[in-house]
Amino acid sequence: MKIITCFKLVPEEQDIAVTAEQTLNFERADAKISQFDLNGIEAAVQLSGDDGHVVALSVGGKFLDNTKVRKDVLSRGPHELYLVQDAALERALPNDTAQVIAAAANKIGFDLMLFGEGSGDLYAQQVGLLVGEMLQVPALNAVSSIQVVEGGVLIERTLEDEVEVLVLPLPAVLCVTSDINVPKVPSMKAILGAGKKPVTQWTASDIGWSLAQPYTELSQIRVPPQAERKHIIFENDSPETIAELAEHLKKALN
């Protein structure tokens, strides 16, 4: 079985600065694999077994230049890495991202595609389902278990009030939840071996994609205003003071 596991590189949260204008500054933010996509990578490696082949795929802008992240991905088990890098994909919205992934997947070939439940930045939860629609293959989200069976895959979807069990034919696209597994920490041997695995880098033109008129545009990202601290000090533990504290807490929670 050939599995493509898709991942997104997102800014390291601790490196993001908030400006005086309540906007976010990403200039010093390093790249990392979106936490939710680690579950997709782990699921792909577990499903592939000894005979399968796992391809890691990512699309984006300058973050893809990060060789440390490339090794991190490959150290987690994929056999090779494909990157589609273009300036037009810098902070691309879901529809454009999905178009590029679908075009790349068609060129690579696959039996199964896996995505995390959403990205660690926008968390739109759209890309995987859009890719499935563009490729005209079965696509499902909220997948909490996958087993390879004759004729396809048996999956479980953990919904609000029930667990849905389905058998899907291949090829298919699945978006897995963070409950599906606990991503393993790569061993030193895996980290050293990651540098020897093949990396294929494409531009948008290599897969026949060009930026079209977008359906939506991201106008801005702003940080919600923070309320000033009240700095209310209670100097004793009398019943009246405790009642006053409880009233303040009640107002704050409501």
CSV table of C-alpha atoms in Angstrom, one decimal:
chain,number,residue,atom,x,y,z
A,1,MET,CA,0.0,0.0,0.0
A,2,LYS,CA,1.2,3.5,-0.9
A,3,ILE,CA,0.2,6.1,1.7
A,4,ILE,CA,0.7,9.8,1.4
A,5,THR,CA,0.7,11.6,4.7
A,6,CYS,CA,0.3,15.3,4.5
A,7,PHE,CA,1.6,17.8,7.0
A,8,LYS,CA,1.8,21.5,7.4
A,9,LEU,CA,4.6,23.6,8.8
A,10,VAL,CA,3.4,26.2,11.3
A,11,PRO,CA,5.1,28.9,13.4
A,12,GLU,CA,6.5,27.9,16.8
A,13,GLU,CA,4.0,29.5,19.2
A,14,GLN,CA,6.6,30.7,21.7
A,15,ASP,CA,8.4,32.7,19.0
A,16,ILE,CA,5.3,34.7,17.9
A,17,ALA,CA,5.3,38.3,19.1
A,18,VAL,CA,2.3,40.5,19.7
A,19,THR,CA,2.8,44.0,18.5
A,20,ALA,CA,1.5,47.2,20.0
A,21,GLU,CA,-1.2,47.3,17.3
A,22,GLN,CA,-2.5,43.9,18.5
A,23,THR,CA,-1.2,42.1,15.4
A,24,LEU,CA,1.1,39.1,15.3
A,25,ASN,CA,4.8,39.3,14.3
A,26,PHE,CA,6.1,36.0,12.8
A,27,GLU,CA,9.6,37.3,11.8
A,28,ARG,CA,11.5,35.4,14.5
A,29,ALA,CA,9.1,32.3,14.6
A,30,ASP,CA,10.8,29.1,13.6
A,31,ALA,CA,8.9,26.3,11.7
A,32,LYS,CA,7.6,23.1,13.3
A,33,ILE,CA,5.3,20.3,12.2
A,34,SER,CA,1.7,21.0,13.1
A,35,GLN,CA,1.0,18.9,16.2
A,36,PHE,CA,-2.2,17.4,14.7
A,37,ASP,CA,-0.3,16.2,11.6
A,38,LEU,CA,2.1,14.1,13.8
A,39,ASN,CA,-0.9,11.8,14.4
A,40,GLY,CA,-1.4,11.4,10.7
A,41,ILE,CA,2.3,10.6,10.1
A,42,GLU,CA,2.3,8.0,12.9
A,43,ALA,CA,-0.9,6.4,11.6
A,44,ALA,CA,0.6,6.2,8.1
A,45,VAL,CA,3.7,4.5,9.4
A,46,GLN,CA,1.7,2.0,11.5
A,47,LEU,CA,-0.6,1.1,8.6
A,48,SER,CA,2.2,0.6,6.1
A,49,GLY,CA,3.8,-2.3,7.9
A,50,ASP,CA,6.9,-3.9,6.3
A,51,ASP,CA,5.6,-3.9,2.7
A,52,GLY,CA,4.0,-0.5,2.5
A,53,HIS,CA,5.5,2.8,1.3
A,54,VAL,CA,4.9,6.1,3.1
A,55,VAL,CA,5.4,9.4,1.3
A,56,ALA,CA,5.3,12.6,3.4
A,57,LEU,CA,4.0,15.6,1.5
A,58,SER,CA,3.9,19.3,2.4
A,59,VAL,CA,3.2,22.5,0.4
A,60,GLY,CA,4.0,26.0,1.4
A,61,GLY,CA,6.5,28.9,1.3
A,62,LYS,CA,9.8,29.7,3.0
A,63,PHE,CA,9.2,27.4,5.9
A,64,LEU,CA,9.9,24.5,3.6
A,65,ASP,CA,13.6,25.6,3.5
A,66,ASN,CA,14.0,24.4,7.0
A,67,THR,CA,16.3,21.3,6.8
A,68,LYS,CA,15.9,20.5,10.5
A,69,VAL,CA,12.1,20.1,10.0
A,70,ARG,CA,12.7,17.9,6.9
A,71,LYS,CA,14.8,15.6,8.9
A,72,ASP,CA,12.3,15.6,11.7
A,73,VAL,CA,9.5,14.4,9.3
A,74,LEU,CA,11.6,11.7,7.8
A,75,SER,CA,12.9,10.5,11.2
A,76,ARG,CA,9.3,9.6,12.1
A,77,GLY,CA,9.1,6.8,9.5
A,78,PRO,CA,8.2,8.0,6.0
A,79,HIS,CA,10.3,6.6,3.3
A,80,GLU,CA,10.6,9.8,1.2
A,81,LEU,CA,9.5,13.4,1.3
A,82,TYR,CA,7.9,15.6,-1.4
A,83,LEU,CA,7.7,19.4,-1.1
A,84,VAL,CA,5.8,21.8,-3.3
A,85,GLN,CA,7.3,25.3,-2.6
A,86,ASP,CA,6.1,28.5,-4.1
A,87,ALA,CA,5.9,32.2,-3.0
A,88,ALA,CA,2.1,32.1,-3.8
A,89,LEU,CA,1.7,29.4,-1.2
A,90,GLU,CA,3.0,31.5,1.7
A,91,ARG,CA,0.1,31.4,4.2
A,92,ALA,CA,-2.2,30.0,1.6
A,93,LEU,CA,-5.9,29.5,2.5
A,94,PRO,CA,-7.5,26.0,2.4
A,95,ASN,CA,-8.8,25.9,-1.1
A,96,ASP,CA,-5.4,26.8,-2.7
A,97,THR,CA,-3.6,24.4,-0.4
A,98,ALA,CA,-6.0,21.6,-1.3
A,99,GLN,CA,-5.6,22.3,-5.1
A,100,VAL,CA,-1.8,22.0,-4.8
A,101,ILE,CA,-1.9,18.8,-2.7
A,102,ALA,CA,-4.4,17.2,-5.0
A,103,ALA,CA,-2.3,18.0,-8.1
A,104,ALA,CA,0.9,16.6,-6.3
A,105,ALA,CA,-1.0,13.5,-5.1
A,106,ASN,CA,-2.1,12.8,-8.7
A,107,LYS,CA,1.5,13.0,-9.8
A,108,ILE,CA,2.9,10.9,-7.0
A,109,GLY,CA,0.1,8.2,-7.0
A,110,PHE,CA,-1.4,6.8,-3.8
A,111,ASP,CA,-3.8,4.2,-2.3
A,112,LEU,CA,-4.5,6.2,0.9
A,113,MET,CA,-4.0,9.8,1.9
A,114,LEU,CA,-3.9,10.9,5.6
A,115,PHE,CA,-4.3,14.3,7.2
A,116,GLY,CA,-4.4,15.5,10.7
A,117,GLU,CA,-7.8,16.9,12.0
A,118,GLY,CA,-6.7,20.5,11.3
A,119,SER,CA,-3.7,22.7,11.2
A,120,GLY,CA,-2.0,24.2,14.3
A,121,ASP,CA,-2.5,27.7,13.0
A,122,LEU,CA,-5.8,28.3,11.2
A,123,TYR,CA,-7.4,24.9,12.3
A,124,ALA,CA,-9.9,25.3,9.4
A,125,GLN,CA,-10.4,21.5,9.2
A,126,GLN,CA,-11.1,21.8,5.4
A,127,VAL,CA,-8.0,20.8,3.4
A,128,GLY,CA,-8.4,17.0,3.6
A,129,LEU,CA,-12.0,17.0,2.7
A,130,LEU,CA,-11.4,19.4,-0.1
A,131,VAL,CA,-8.6,17.2,-1.5
A,132,GLY,CA,-10.9,14.2,-1.5
A,133,GLU,CA,-13.6,16.2,-3.4
A,134,MET,CA,-11.0,17.4,-5.9
A,135,LEU,CA,-9.7,13.9,-6.5
A,136,GLN,CA,-13.2,12.4,-6.6
A,137,VAL,CA,-12.4,9.7,-4.0
A,138,PRO,CA,-14.1,8.9,-0.7
A,139,ALA,CA,-13.1,11.3,2.1
A,140,LEU,CA,-14.0,11.3,5.8
A,141,ASN,CA,-12.9,13.3,8.8
A,142,ALA,CA,-13.1,12.5,12.6
A,143,VAL,CA,-11.4,9.1,12.0
A,144,SER,CA,-10.2,7.6,15.3
A,145,SER,CA,-9.2,4.1,14.0
A,146,ILE,CA,-8.0,2.6,10.7
A,147,GLN,CA,-7.5,-1.1,9.8
A,148,VAL,CA,-6.6,-2.5,6.4
A,149,VAL,CA,-9.1,-5.1,5.3
A,150,GLU,CA,-9.8,-6.9,2.1
A,151,GLY,CA,-11.1,-4.4,-0.5
A,152,GLY,CA,-10.2,-1.3,1.4
A,153,VAL,CA,-10.0,0.1,5.0
A,154,LEU,CA,-12.2,-0.3,8.0
A,155,ILE,CA,-12.5,2.9,9.9
A,156,GLU,CA,-14.1,4.2,13.1
A,157,ARG,CA,-15.4,7.7,13.5
A,158,THR,CA,-15.9,8.9,17.0
A,159,LEU,CA,-18.9,11.3,16.8
A,160,GLU,CA,-20.7,13.2,19.5
A,161,ASP,CA,-23.2,10.5,20.5
A,162,GLU,CA,-21.9,7.3,18.7
A,163,VAL,CA,-19.0,5.5,17.1
A,164,GLU,CA,-19.5,5.0,13.3
A,165,VAL,CA,-17.9,2.0,11.7
A,166,LEU,CA,-17.4,2.0,7.9
A,167,VAL,CA,-15.5,0.1,5.2
A,168,LEU,CA,-14.1,2.4,2.5
A,169,PRO,CA,-12.7,1.3,-0.9
A,170,LEU,CA,-9.3,2.6,-1.9
A,171,PRO,CA,-8.1,5.1,-2.9
A,172,ALA,CA,-9.5,7.3,-0.1
A,173,VAL,CA,-8.7,10.4,1.9
A,174,LEU,CA,-8.9,10.3,5.7
A,175,CYS,CA,-8.5,13.0,8.4
A,176,VAL,CA,-7.5,11.5,11.7
A,177,THR,CA,-8.2,12.8,15.2
A,178,SER,CA,-5.5,13.2,17.8
A,179,ASP,CA,-7.1,10.2,19.7
A,180,ILE,CA,-5.9,7.7,17.0
A,181,ASN,CA,-2.4,7.3,18.5
A,182,VAL,CA,0.4,8.8,20.5
A,183,PRO,CA,3.2,9.9,18.1
A,184,LYS,CA,6.5,8.2,18.9
A,185,VAL,CA,9.6,10.2,19.6
A,186,PRO,CA,12.2,9.4,16.9
A,187,SER,CA,15.2,7.3,18.0
A,188,MET,CA,18.8,8.5,17.4
A,189,LYS,CA,19.2,5.9,14.7
A,190,ALA,CA,16.1,7.2,12.9
A,191,ILE,CA,17.3,10.8,13.2
A,192,LEU,CA,20.7,9.9,11.7
A,193,GLY,CA,19.1,7.8,9.0
A,194,ALA,CA,16.6,10.6,8.0
A,195,GLY,CA,19.4,12.5,6.1
A,196,LYS,CA,19.8,9.6,3.7
A,197,LYS,CA,16.1,9.5,2.6
A,198,PRO,CA,15.2,11.0,-0.7
A,199,VAL,CA,13.6,14.5,-0.9
A,200,THR,CA,11.9,15.7,-4.0
A,201,GLN,CA,11.2,19.4,-4.4
A,202,TRP,CA,8.7,20.8,-6.9
A,203,THR,CA,7.5,24.3,-7.7
A,204,ALA,CA,3.9,25.0,-8.5
A,205,SER,CA,4.6,25.0,-12.2
A,206,ASP,CA,6.0,21.4,-11.9
A,207,ILE,CA,2.6,20.1,-11.0
A,208,GLY,CA,0.7,22.4,-13.3
A,209,TRP,CA,-0.8,24.7,-10.7
A,210,SER,CA,-1.1,28.5,-10.8
A,211,LEU,CA,-2.9,30.9,-8.4
A,212,ALA,CA,-6.4,31.7,-9.5
A,213,GLN,CA,-8.8,34.3,-8.3
A,214,PRO,CA,-9.4,33.3,-4.6
A,215,TYR,CA,-12.9,32.7,-3.3
A,216,THR,CA,-11.9,34.3,0.0
A,217,GLU,CA,-9.0,36.5,1.3
A,218,LEU,CA,-7.4,36.7,4.7
A,219,SER,CA,-7.7,40.4,5.5
A,220,GLN,CA,-5.9,40.4,8.9
A,221,ILE,CA,-5.1,38.5,12.1
A,222,ARG,CA,-5.6,40.4,15.3
A,223,VAL,CA,-5.1,39.5,18.9
A,224,PRO,CA,-8.2,40.0,21.2
A,225,PRO,CA,-7.8,42.9,23.6
A,226,GLN,CA,-6.7,41.8,27.0
A,227,ALA,CA,-8.6,43.1,30.0
A,228,GLU,CA,-6.6,44.8,32.7
A,229,ARG,CA,-6.1,43.0,36.0
A,230,LYS,CA,-8.3,44.2,38.8
A,231,HIS,CA,-5.6,43.8,41.5
A,232,ILE,CA,-8.2,43.4,44.2
A,233,ILE,CA,-6.6,42.4,47.5
A,234,PHE,CA,-8.5,40.7,50.4
A,235,GLU,CA,-6.7,41.1,53.6
A,236,ASN,CA,-8.5,38.7,55.9
A,237,ASP,CA,-10.6,35.5,55.8
A,238,SER,CA,-13.7,36.7,57.6
A,239,PRO,CA,-17.1,35.5,56.3
A,240,GLU,CA,-17.9,38.9,54.8
A,241,THR,CA,-14.6,38.9,52.9
A,242,ILE,CA,-15.1,35.3,51.6
A,243,ALA,CA,-18.6,36.3,50.5
A,244,GLU,CA,-17.2,39.4,48.7
A,245,LEU,CA,-14.6,37.2,47.0
A,246,ALA,CA,-17.3,34.7,45.9
A,247,GLU,CA,-19.3,37.6,44.4
A,248,HIS,CA,-16.2,38.8,42.4
A,249,LEU,CA,-15.6,35.3,41.1
A,250,LYS,CA,-19.2,34.9,40.1
A,251,LYS,CA,-19.1,38.1,38.1
A,252,ALA,CA,-15.8,37.2,36.4
A,253,LEU,CA,-17.1,33.8,35.4
A,254,ASN,CA,-20.3,35.2,34.0
